[in-house]
Structures are given as C-alpha cells and as structure tokens.
C-alpha cells in the first residue's frame, strides 16, 4: 500500500471493480446523457424516395433547359399523385418527394413562372448538383445508425427517432451517495464557528455528476468520528457508488480507512501518483465501489474528474470512459515535471493555455477561474511558450 499507483493503472483498477449496470429501455426523448447498450439499426429508409433539397420545380433532367408546363405541386408530406410527363414540371418544396418521372430540380430563383408556363431565367443545375437527395442517402432499413457505447445527445435523439425508435436500450442510472466529513465543515446556511469553513465539496461533486444520468444523495457534513462515518457508509447499502470527501490521508483525524474496516469493506488501493490528490482511496463492499477523495477542494475536483466521472461513465456503458485530451499551445513556460503526474488548473482561450496564478489544492478562486487541466506526466521535460502540451477541458466555465 506504500507504492503510489500511476494514474492510468489506478483508473484501470478502479474500473475493473465495477461492471456496467443492468440494461433497461428508456423513452428516446428522455435518453439524453445515457449510453447505448446495443447496435441501433434503422427500421426505415430516409429519405424514403428521391427528395428535393431546394424550393423550385421538379423536371426531367433530359429536359433541363425547359420550358415546361406546370401540372401540379409536390409539397413536404403531400407528394404529387401523378407521374410527370414529357415537358411537364411540378412545383416542389424542400424535403418533398420528387414525382415519378422527375430526376432534377431547377430552383425557384432561376425560373420565371406565369400561369402554367415555367421558363428557365438563370443557369440550369449541373448534372452533379441537381438538388436531389437520393433515396436512402441518410440511412436505409437495417443500417446501423448508432454504435454501442455511444453517448446520446440531441442529434442522437433526433437520429434514433427518425430511424423509427421510440425507446432506446441503456443502463440503469447508478445510485451515488456523497459523504462530506470533517469537524472543520459547516453546512450551508449555518453560521461557521471559529476555524470552520462552509462544506462545498458535496455540492461541487453533485454538480460535476449532473450532466450524467445519476441518482445522487448527499450526506453530511459529518464530524470526525469513525462511528459517524461507518454508520453513513452502512446506511448507503443500496448505493452503487459511495464517495467520501476528506479523511482519506494519514492524519490523526483521517478516519475513512478505519471506518471502512468497521463496516467490513475491502481496501483495494490507497494513494496515487497524482498532484493534487495523492491520498485517493478505493475500496469495495460486495458489488459496491467506495471512492475516498481528498478533502481539499482542488484535489477533490481533480480526482473526481480523473476517477469518479470515468467510473460513472463506465457503469453507464461508455465505450471509452476516460477523460479526453487535446493539444494546446502553451502561453507561459513550465519547469520539468516532478515524480507524480501533475494536473495544473489552467485557462484555455481556444488556442493557447496558461496555468492559473496558484496551484494550491485549497484554492477555490483559482479552481473556479480554470477551464482546463494541463497534463504533465512524471518527469516531463520543461516546456517553453509556443510548445505543445496536452489538456483536459473542464465544464468549469466559458472560454475566456
């Protein structure tokens, strides 16, 4: 237990302790944020036939120069009920089915229409751009439109509904209990005594989890008491994941480990080669995973980002639950990295990134000012302005 686990190894071990949750069917319109459990195959063809991509007149491509006799209209949802003969045109709106016999569209802006006579006043469309969407050009019956592990968002909801699916196969939302502990903590709305601070980690973690489908319960703040912690952990027997905040280090008042022993939980690993957040603790009790985060707010935030959020995405069935990294150009120099992986709170403007003024693990103002984490692997060489570094993007705020 004295060896510090590398971040990637610690995350892999954590995820191995929890299986994806049981599947359930959820109304498609309510599935935002969930992850698909199976391939989703289309039940329909879209477009069902050739359709117009512009407002204009449906004609035969062989007669693209016109003129034409107007014989009717094909509107979206109300197609023309007769074939188009030689020399004929039909008024057509965007998204409407082409009449039988038509294979091109001349746009309204390039035509003059007087009575039932339509003439070309502009350039005819080229053979490659005749403003026709081919049948099945979006998807056809039997096509896989979404892969397992895909996160469902607005576009995926629209696609699934268009493909004929009113319900989607997803995983049950995890039940998560967040426990704040520490004699120094004062609940929001109460008057703190001398030396106390307001408890903020629980609400912060709940807000981090909010974009994911979860059932979150907050407990505390609890006093520094083994019994209080053990009772809270024991009372959360129906939770899939328990998250404690504070009390995971080695001080006299760090009581999460003995509390876990009292309830019979099995410690899997403790301490990770990460800065901030070294005292991270992971235990299990049956199928339940217990994640002990540090108490300092920046440490709790960073370790929740690196471990708690991937764990929740994993049990929800994400294909790749790990946080994504993107390259960015460094604005200010950084010295050689230390022996632990470092996650520097930083500001990213869409192009360059710079660390915020302080990296203290208790600095909330600096954390709130950050919208990215600069990733520094153990022993990384010093880097200069203009060099490329890798960052995680946070949901902490807008780009400056």
Coordinates of C-alpha atoms in Angstrom, one line a residue:
X1 CA 0.0 0.0 0.0
X2 CA 3.0 2.3 0.3
X3 CA 3.6 2.3 -3.5
X4 CA 2.0 5.2 -5.4
X5 CA 0.0 3.8 -8.3
X6 CA 0.3 5.6 -11.7
X7 CA -2.9 7.4 -12.7
X8 CA -3.7 5.1 -15.7
X9 CA -3.1 2.0 -13.6
X10 CA -5.2 3.3 -10.7
X11 CA -8.1 4.2 -13.1
X12 CA -7.9 0.8 -14.8
X13 CA -8.1 -1.0 -11.4
X14 CA -11.0 1.2 -10.3
X15 CA -13.0 0.5 -13.4
X16 CA -12.3 -3.3 -13.1
X17 CA -14.1 -3.3 -9.8
X18 CA -17.4 -2.3 -11.3
X19 CA -19.5 -3.9 -14.0
X20 CA -21.8 -2.0 -16.3
X21 CA -25.2 -1.7 -14.7
X22 CA -28.3 -3.8 -15.8
X23 CA -29.9 -2.7 -19.1
X24 CA -33.3 -1.0 -19.4
X25 CA -35.4 0.6 -22.1
X26 CA -35.9 4.3 -21.9
X27 CA -38.1 6.6 -24.0
X28 CA -35.8 8.1 -26.7
X29 CA -36.8 11.7 -25.9
X30 CA -35.7 11.2 -22.2
X31 CA -32.4 9.4 -23.0
X32 CA -30.0 12.4 -23.2
X33 CA -26.8 11.7 -21.4
X34 CA -27.2 7.9 -21.4
X35 CA -25.0 5.4 -23.4
X36 CA -26.4 2.8 -25.8
X37 CA -26.0 -0.8 -24.9
X38 CA -26.6 -2.3 -28.3
X39 CA -26.2 -1.5 -32.0
X40 CA -29.2 0.5 -33.2
X41 CA -30.4 -0.5 -36.6
X42 CA -32.8 1.7 -38.7
X43 CA -36.4 0.5 -39.1
X44 CA -37.0 2.8 -42.1
X45 CA -35.2 4.3 -45.1
X46 CA -34.5 8.0 -45.1
X47 CA -35.2 9.7 -47.4
X48 CA -37.8 7.1 -48.4
X49 CA -37.5 8.3 -52.0
X50 CA -35.7 10.9 -54.0
X51 CA -36.5 14.3 -52.5
X52 CA -35.7 17.9 -53.3
X53 CA -33.1 19.8 -51.4
X54 CA -34.4 23.2 -52.6
X55 CA -37.6 25.0 -53.4
X56 CA -38.2 25.1 -57.1
X57 CA -39.6 22.9 -59.9
X58 CA -39.2 19.2 -60.4
X59 CA -38.4 18.3 -64.0
X60 CA -36.8 15.6 -66.2
X61 CA -33.0 16.1 -66.4
X62 CA -33.1 15.4 -70.1
X63 CA -35.3 18.5 -70.5
X64 CA -33.3 20.7 -68.1
X65 CA -33.4 23.7 -70.5
X66 CA -37.2 23.9 -70.5
X67 CA -39.6 25.4 -71.0
X68 CA -42.2 23.3 -69.1
X69 CA -45.9 23.2 -68.4
X70 CA -46.8 23.4 -64.7
X71 CA -49.1 20.5 -63.8
X72 CA -49.2 20.5 -60.0
X73 CA -47.3 20.6 -56.8
X74 CA -45.3 18.2 -54.6
X75 CA -45.1 19.5 -51.1
X76 CA -43.5 18.1 -48.0
X77 CA -45.8 15.4 -46.7
X78 CA -48.1 15.8 -49.7
X79 CA -46.5 14.3 -52.9
X80 CA -47.9 14.8 -56.4
X81 CA -50.3 12.0 -57.1
X82 CA -49.4 11.5 -60.8
X83 CA -46.3 10.8 -62.8
X84 CA -44.5 13.7 -64.6
X85 CA -44.8 13.5 -68.3
X86 CA -42.5 14.9 -71.1
X87 CA -42.3 18.7 -71.0
X88 CA -44.0 18.9 -67.6
X89 CA -42.9 20.4 -64.3
X90 CA -44.2 20.3 -60.8
X91 CA -43.7 23.0 -58.1
X92 CA -41.7 21.4 -55.3
X93 CA -40.7 22.4 -51.8
X94 CA -37.6 21.4 -49.8
X95 CA -38.0 17.9 -48.5
X96 CA -40.8 16.9 -50.8
X97 CA -40.7 13.7 -52.8
X98 CA -39.9 14.0 -56.5
X99 CA -42.8 12.9 -58.7
X100 CA -42.4 9.7 -60.6
X101 CA -40.5 10.5 -63.8
X102 CA -38.7 13.6 -62.4
X103 CA -35.0 13.4 -61.6
X104 CA -33.9 17.0 -61.3
X105 CA -34.9 20.3 -59.7
X106 CA -34.5 23.8 -61.0
X107 CA -34.5 26.3 -58.2
X108 CA -37.2 28.9 -57.9
X109 CA -34.7 31.7 -58.1
X110 CA -33.6 30.6 -61.6
X111 CA -37.1 30.3 -63.0
X112 CA -40.0 32.6 -64.3
X113 CA -43.5 31.2 -63.8
X114 CA -46.5 32.7 -65.5
X115 CA -49.8 30.8 -65.3
X116 CA -48.9 27.2 -66.2
X117 CA -45.7 28.1 -68.1
X118 CA -42.3 27.8 -66.4
X119 CA -39.2 29.1 -68.1
X120 CA -35.5 29.0 -67.1
X121 CA -34.2 32.5 -66.4
X122 CA -30.9 31.5 -64.8
X123 CA -28.3 28.8 -65.2
X124 CA -29.5 25.2 -65.2
X125 CA -28.2 23.0 -62.5
X126 CA -25.1 20.9 -63.3
X127 CA -25.5 17.1 -63.5
X128 CA -23.7 16.8 -60.2
X129 CA -25.9 19.3 -58.3
X130 CA -29.5 18.8 -59.4
X131 CA -30.8 19.5 -55.9
X132 CA -31.9 15.9 -55.4
X133 CA -31.4 13.9 -52.2
X134 CA -31.2 10.3 -53.2
X135 CA -33.4 7.7 -51.5
X136 CA -31.5 6.1 -48.6
X137 CA -28.8 8.7 -48.8
X138 CA -29.1 9.3 -45.0
X139 CA -29.7 5.7 -43.9
X140 CA -31.6 2.6 -45.1
X141 CA -33.6 -0.1 -43.4
X142 CA -31.1 -2.4 -41.5
X143 CA -28.3 0.2 -41.4
X144 CA -26.5 0.6 -38.0
X145 CA -27.2 4.2 -37.2
X146 CA -25.6 4.2 -33.7
X147 CA -22.9 2.0 -32.1
X148 CA -22.9 0.5 -28.6
X149 CA -21.3 2.9 -26.1
X150 CA -22.4 6.0 -28.0
X151 CA -23.4 8.8 -25.7
X152 CA -26.9 10.0 -26.5
X153 CA -27.3 13.8 -27.2
X154 CA -29.7 16.0 -29.1
X155 CA -28.5 14.8 -32.5
X156 CA -28.6 11.1 -31.5
X157 CA -32.1 11.5 -30.2
X158 CA -33.2 13.0 -33.5
X159 CA -31.5 10.3 -35.4
X160 CA -32.9 7.5 -33.3
X161 CA -36.5 8.8 -33.6
X162 CA -36.0 9.3 -37.4
X163 CA -34.8 5.7 -37.6
X164 CA -38.1 4.5 -36.0
X165 CA -37.0 4.0 -32.4
X166 CA -39.3 5.4 -29.6
X167 CA -37.3 3.6 -26.9
X168 CA -33.5 3.0 -26.5
X169 CA -31.5 0.3 -24.7
X170 CA -29.5 2.0 -22.0
X171 CA -28.1 1.2 -18.5
X172 CA -29.8 1.9 -15.2
X173 CA -28.6 5.1 -13.6
X174 CA -26.2 4.5 -10.8
X175 CA -27.2 5.3 -7.2
X176 CA -24.4 7.5 -5.8
X177 CA -24.0 8.7 -2.2
X178 CA -21.7 11.6 -1.5
X179 CA -20.4 11.9 2.1
X180 CA -18.7 15.1 3.4
X181 CA -16.8 14.7 6.6
X182 CA -14.7 16.9 8.9
X183 CA -15.0 18.8 12.1
X184 CA -13.9 21.9 10.2
X185 CA -17.0 21.8 8.0
X186 CA -20.1 23.9 8.4
X187 CA -23.3 23.2 6.5
X188 CA -24.5 25.9 4.1
X189 CA -26.9 28.3 5.8
X190 CA -25.3 27.8 9.2
X191 CA -23.0 30.3 10.9
X192 CA -19.5 28.8 11.0
X193 CA -17.6 28.8 14.2
X194 CA -14.1 30.0 14.5
X195 CA -11.8 27.8 12.3
X196 CA -14.7 26.3 10.4
X197 CA -15.4 26.6 6.6
X198 CA -18.5 26.0 4.6
X199 CA -18.9 22.5 3.2
X200 CA -18.6 22.8 -0.6
X201 CA -17.2 19.5 -1.9
X202 CA -20.6 17.7 -1.8
X203 CA -22.4 20.3 -3.9
X204 CA -19.4 20.6 -6.2
X205 CA -19.3 16.8 -6.8
X206 CA -23.0 16.7 -7.3
X207 CA -22.7 19.5 -9.9
X208 CA -19.9 17.5 -11.7
X209 CA -22.2 14.5 -11.8
X210 CA -25.2 16.4 -13.0
X211 CA -24.6 16.0 -16.8
X212 CA -24.6 12.2 -16.3
X213 CA -27.7 10.1 -15.5
X214 CA -27.3 9.5 -11.8
X215 CA -29.4 9.3 -8.6
X216 CA -27.3 11.4 -6.2
X217 CA -27.8 11.7 -2.5
X218 CA -25.7 14.0 -0.3
X219 CA -24.9 13.2 3.4
X220 CA -23.2 15.5 5.9
X221 CA -21.1 17.2 6.7
X222 CA -20.3 14.6 9.3
X223 CA -18.0 15.1 12.3
X224 CA -14.6 13.4 12.6
X225 CA -15.9 10.2 14.0
X226 CA -15.3 6.6 13.0
X227 CA -18.8 5.7 14.1
X228 CA -20.5 8.6 12.2
X229 CA -18.6 7.6 9.0
X230 CA -19.2 3.9 9.5
X231 CA -23.0 4.5 10.1
X232 CA -23.3 6.7 7.0
X233 CA -21.5 4.1 4.8
X234 CA -23.6 1.3 6.3
X235 CA -26.8 3.3 5.7
X236 CA -25.9 3.6 2.0
X237 CA -26.1 -0.1 1.4
X238 CA -28.3 0.3 -1.7
X239 CA -25.8 2.7 -3.4
X240 CA -23.8 1.5 -6.3
X241 CA -21.0 4.0 -5.6
X242 CA -20.2 5.8 -2.3
X243 CA -17.9 8.8 -2.5
X244 CA -16.3 10.2 0.7
X245 CA -14.7 13.6 0.7
X246 CA -11.9 14.3 3.3
X247 CA -10.4 11.9 5.8
X248 CA -8.5 9.7 3.4
X249 CA -5.0 10.8 4.3
X250 CA -2.7 9.9 7.2
X251 CA -3.5 12.5 9.9
X252 CA -5.0 11.8 13.3
X253 CA -8.4 12.9 12.1
X254 CA -8.4 11.0 8.8
X255 CA -10.8 8.3 9.7
X256 CA -12.2 6.9 6.4
X257 CA -9.9 3.8 6.4
X258 CA -10.8 2.7 9.9
X259 CA -14.5 3.4 9.2
X260 CA -14.3 1.2 6.1
X261 CA -12.7 -1.6 8.2
X262 CA -15.6 -1.3 10.7
X263 CA -18.2 -2.0 8.0
X264 CA -16.2 -4.8 6.5
X265 CA -15.2 -3.1 3.3
X266 CA -12.1 -4.3 1.4
X267 CA -9.4 -1.8 0.6
X268 CA -8.2 -2.2 -2.9
X269 CA -5.7 0.6 -3.2
X270 CA -4.7 3.8 -1.5
X271 CA -2.6 6.7 -2.7
X272 CA -1.9 7.5 -6.4
X273 CA 1.0 9.2 -8.1
X274 CA -1.0 12.4 -8.8
X275 CA -0.8 16.0 -7.9
X276 CA -3.1 17.2 -6.5
X277 CA -4.9 14.2 -4.9
X278 CA -2.3 11.7 -3.7
X279 CA -4.5 10.3 -0.8
X280 CA -7.1 8.8 -3.2
X281 CA -8.6 5.6 -1.7
X282 CA -10.6 2.9 -3.3
X283 CA -12.5 0.1 -1.6
X284 CA -15.3 -2.4 -2.2
X285 CA -18.1 -3.9 -0.3
X286 CA -19.7 -6.6 -2.3
X287 CA -20.6 -5.0 -5.7
X288 CA -20.4 -1.6 -4.2
X289 CA -17.4 0.7 -5.0
X290 CA -16.2 3.2 -2.4
X291 CA -14.1 6.1 -3.6
X292 CA -12.3 8.2 -1.0
X293 CA -11.4 11.6 -2.3
X294 CA -9.2 14.1 -0.6
X295 CA -10.8 17.0 1.3
X296 CA -9.1 19.9 -0.3
X297 CA -11.4 21.3 -3.0
X298 CA -9.0 21.3 -5.9
X299 CA -7.8 17.8 -5.0
X300 CA -11.4 16.6 -4.8
X301 CA -12.2 18.2 -8.1
X302 CA -9.2 16.8 -10.0
X303 CA -9.5 13.3 -8.6
X304 CA -13.3 13.3 -9.3
X305 CA -12.6 14.3 -12.8
X306 CA -9.9 11.7 -13.3
X307 CA -11.6 8.8 -11.4
X308 CA -15.2 9.4 -10.3
X309 CA -16.6 10.6 -13.7
X310 CA -14.9 7.8 -15.6
X311 CA -16.3 5.3 -13.1
X312 CA -19.8 6.6 -13.6
X313 CA -19.4 6.6 -17.4
X314 CA -18.1 3.1 -17.2
X315 CA -21.1 1.7 -15.3
X316 CA -23.4 3.5 -17.7
X317 CA -21.8 1.7 -20.6
X318 CA -19.5 4.3 -22.2
X319 CA -17.2 2.8 -24.9
X320 CA -14.3 4.9 -23.6
X321 CA -14.9 6.4 -20.2
X322 CA -11.5 8.1 -19.7
X323 CA -11.3 11.9 -20.0
X324 CA -10.2 13.1 -23.4
X325 CA -7.1 15.1 -24.0
X326 CA -6.5 17.7 -26.8
X327 CA -3.3 19.5 -27.8
X328 CA -2.9 23.2 -27.0
X329 CA -0.2 25.8 -27.4
X330 CA 1.5 26.8 -24.2
X331 CA 1.4 30.5 -23.3
X332 CA 4.0 30.6 -20.4
X333 CA 6.9 28.3 -19.6
X334 CA 6.7 25.3 -17.3
X335 CA 9.6 23.6 -15.4
X336 CA 10.4 20.0 -15.6
X337 CA 7.6 17.8 -14.0
X338 CA 8.1 16.0 -10.7
X339 CA 7.7 12.3 -9.9
X340 CA 3.9 12.4 -9.8
X341 CA 1.6 13.2 -12.7
X342 CA 0.5 16.9 -12.4
X343 CA -2.8 18.4 -13.4
X344 CA -2.4 22.1 -13.5
X345 CA -5.5 24.2 -13.3
X346 CA -5.4 26.5 -16.4
X347 CA -7.2 28.9 -18.7
X348 CA -7.6 27.9 -22.3
X349 CA -8.8 30.5 -24.9
X350 CA -9.4 28.1 -27.7
X351 CA -5.8 28.2 -28.9
X352 CA -3.3 28.9 -26.1
X353 CA -3.3 27.7 -22.5
X354 CA -1.7 29.1 -19.3
X355 CA -1.7 27.9 -15.7
X356 CA -3.8 30.0 -13.3
X357 CA -2.0 32.1 -10.7
X358 CA -1.9 29.5 -7.9
X359 CA -1.9 25.7 -7.9
X360 CA -2.6 25.3 -4.1
X361 CA -5.0 22.4 -3.6
X362 CA -7.2 24.5 -1.3
X363 CA -7.5 27.5 -3.7
X364 CA -11.1 27.7 -4.8
X365 CA -10.9 31.0 -6.6
X366 CA -8.1 29.7 -8.8
X367 CA -10.1 26.5 -9.4
X368 CA -13.2 28.4 -10.4
X369 CA -11.1 30.5 -12.8
X370 CA -9.8 27.5 -14.7
X371 CA -11.5 25.8 -17.6
X372 CA -8.8 23.2 -18.4
X373 CA -6.2 21.0 -16.8
X374 CA -2.7 20.9 -18.2
X375 CA -1.5 17.3 -18.1
X376 CA 2.2 16.8 -17.0
X377 CA 3.4 13.2 -17.0
X378 CA 6.0 12.2 -14.4
X379 CA 9.4 13.5 -15.4
X380 CA 8.2 15.5 -18.4
X381 CA 10.8 17.9 -19.7
X382 CA 10.5 21.7 -19.2
X383 CA 8.4 23.4 -21.9
X384 CA 8.5 26.9 -23.4
X385 CA 5.9 29.3 -24.7
X386 CA 4.7 28.1 -28.1
X387 CA 5.4 24.4 -27.3
X388 CA 2.5 21.9 -27.5
X389 CA 1.1 20.5 -24.3
X390 CA -2.0 18.3 -23.7
X391 CA -5.0 19.4 -21.8
X392 CA -8.3 18.2 -20.4
X393 CA -11.3 20.6 -21.0
X394 CA -13.4 21.2 -17.9
X395 CA -17.1 22.3 -17.6
X396 CA -15.9 25.0 -15.2
X397 CA -16.8 27.9 -17.4
X398 CA -16.8 29.5 -20.8
X399 CA -13.6 30.1 -22.8
X400 CA -12.1 33.4 -21.7

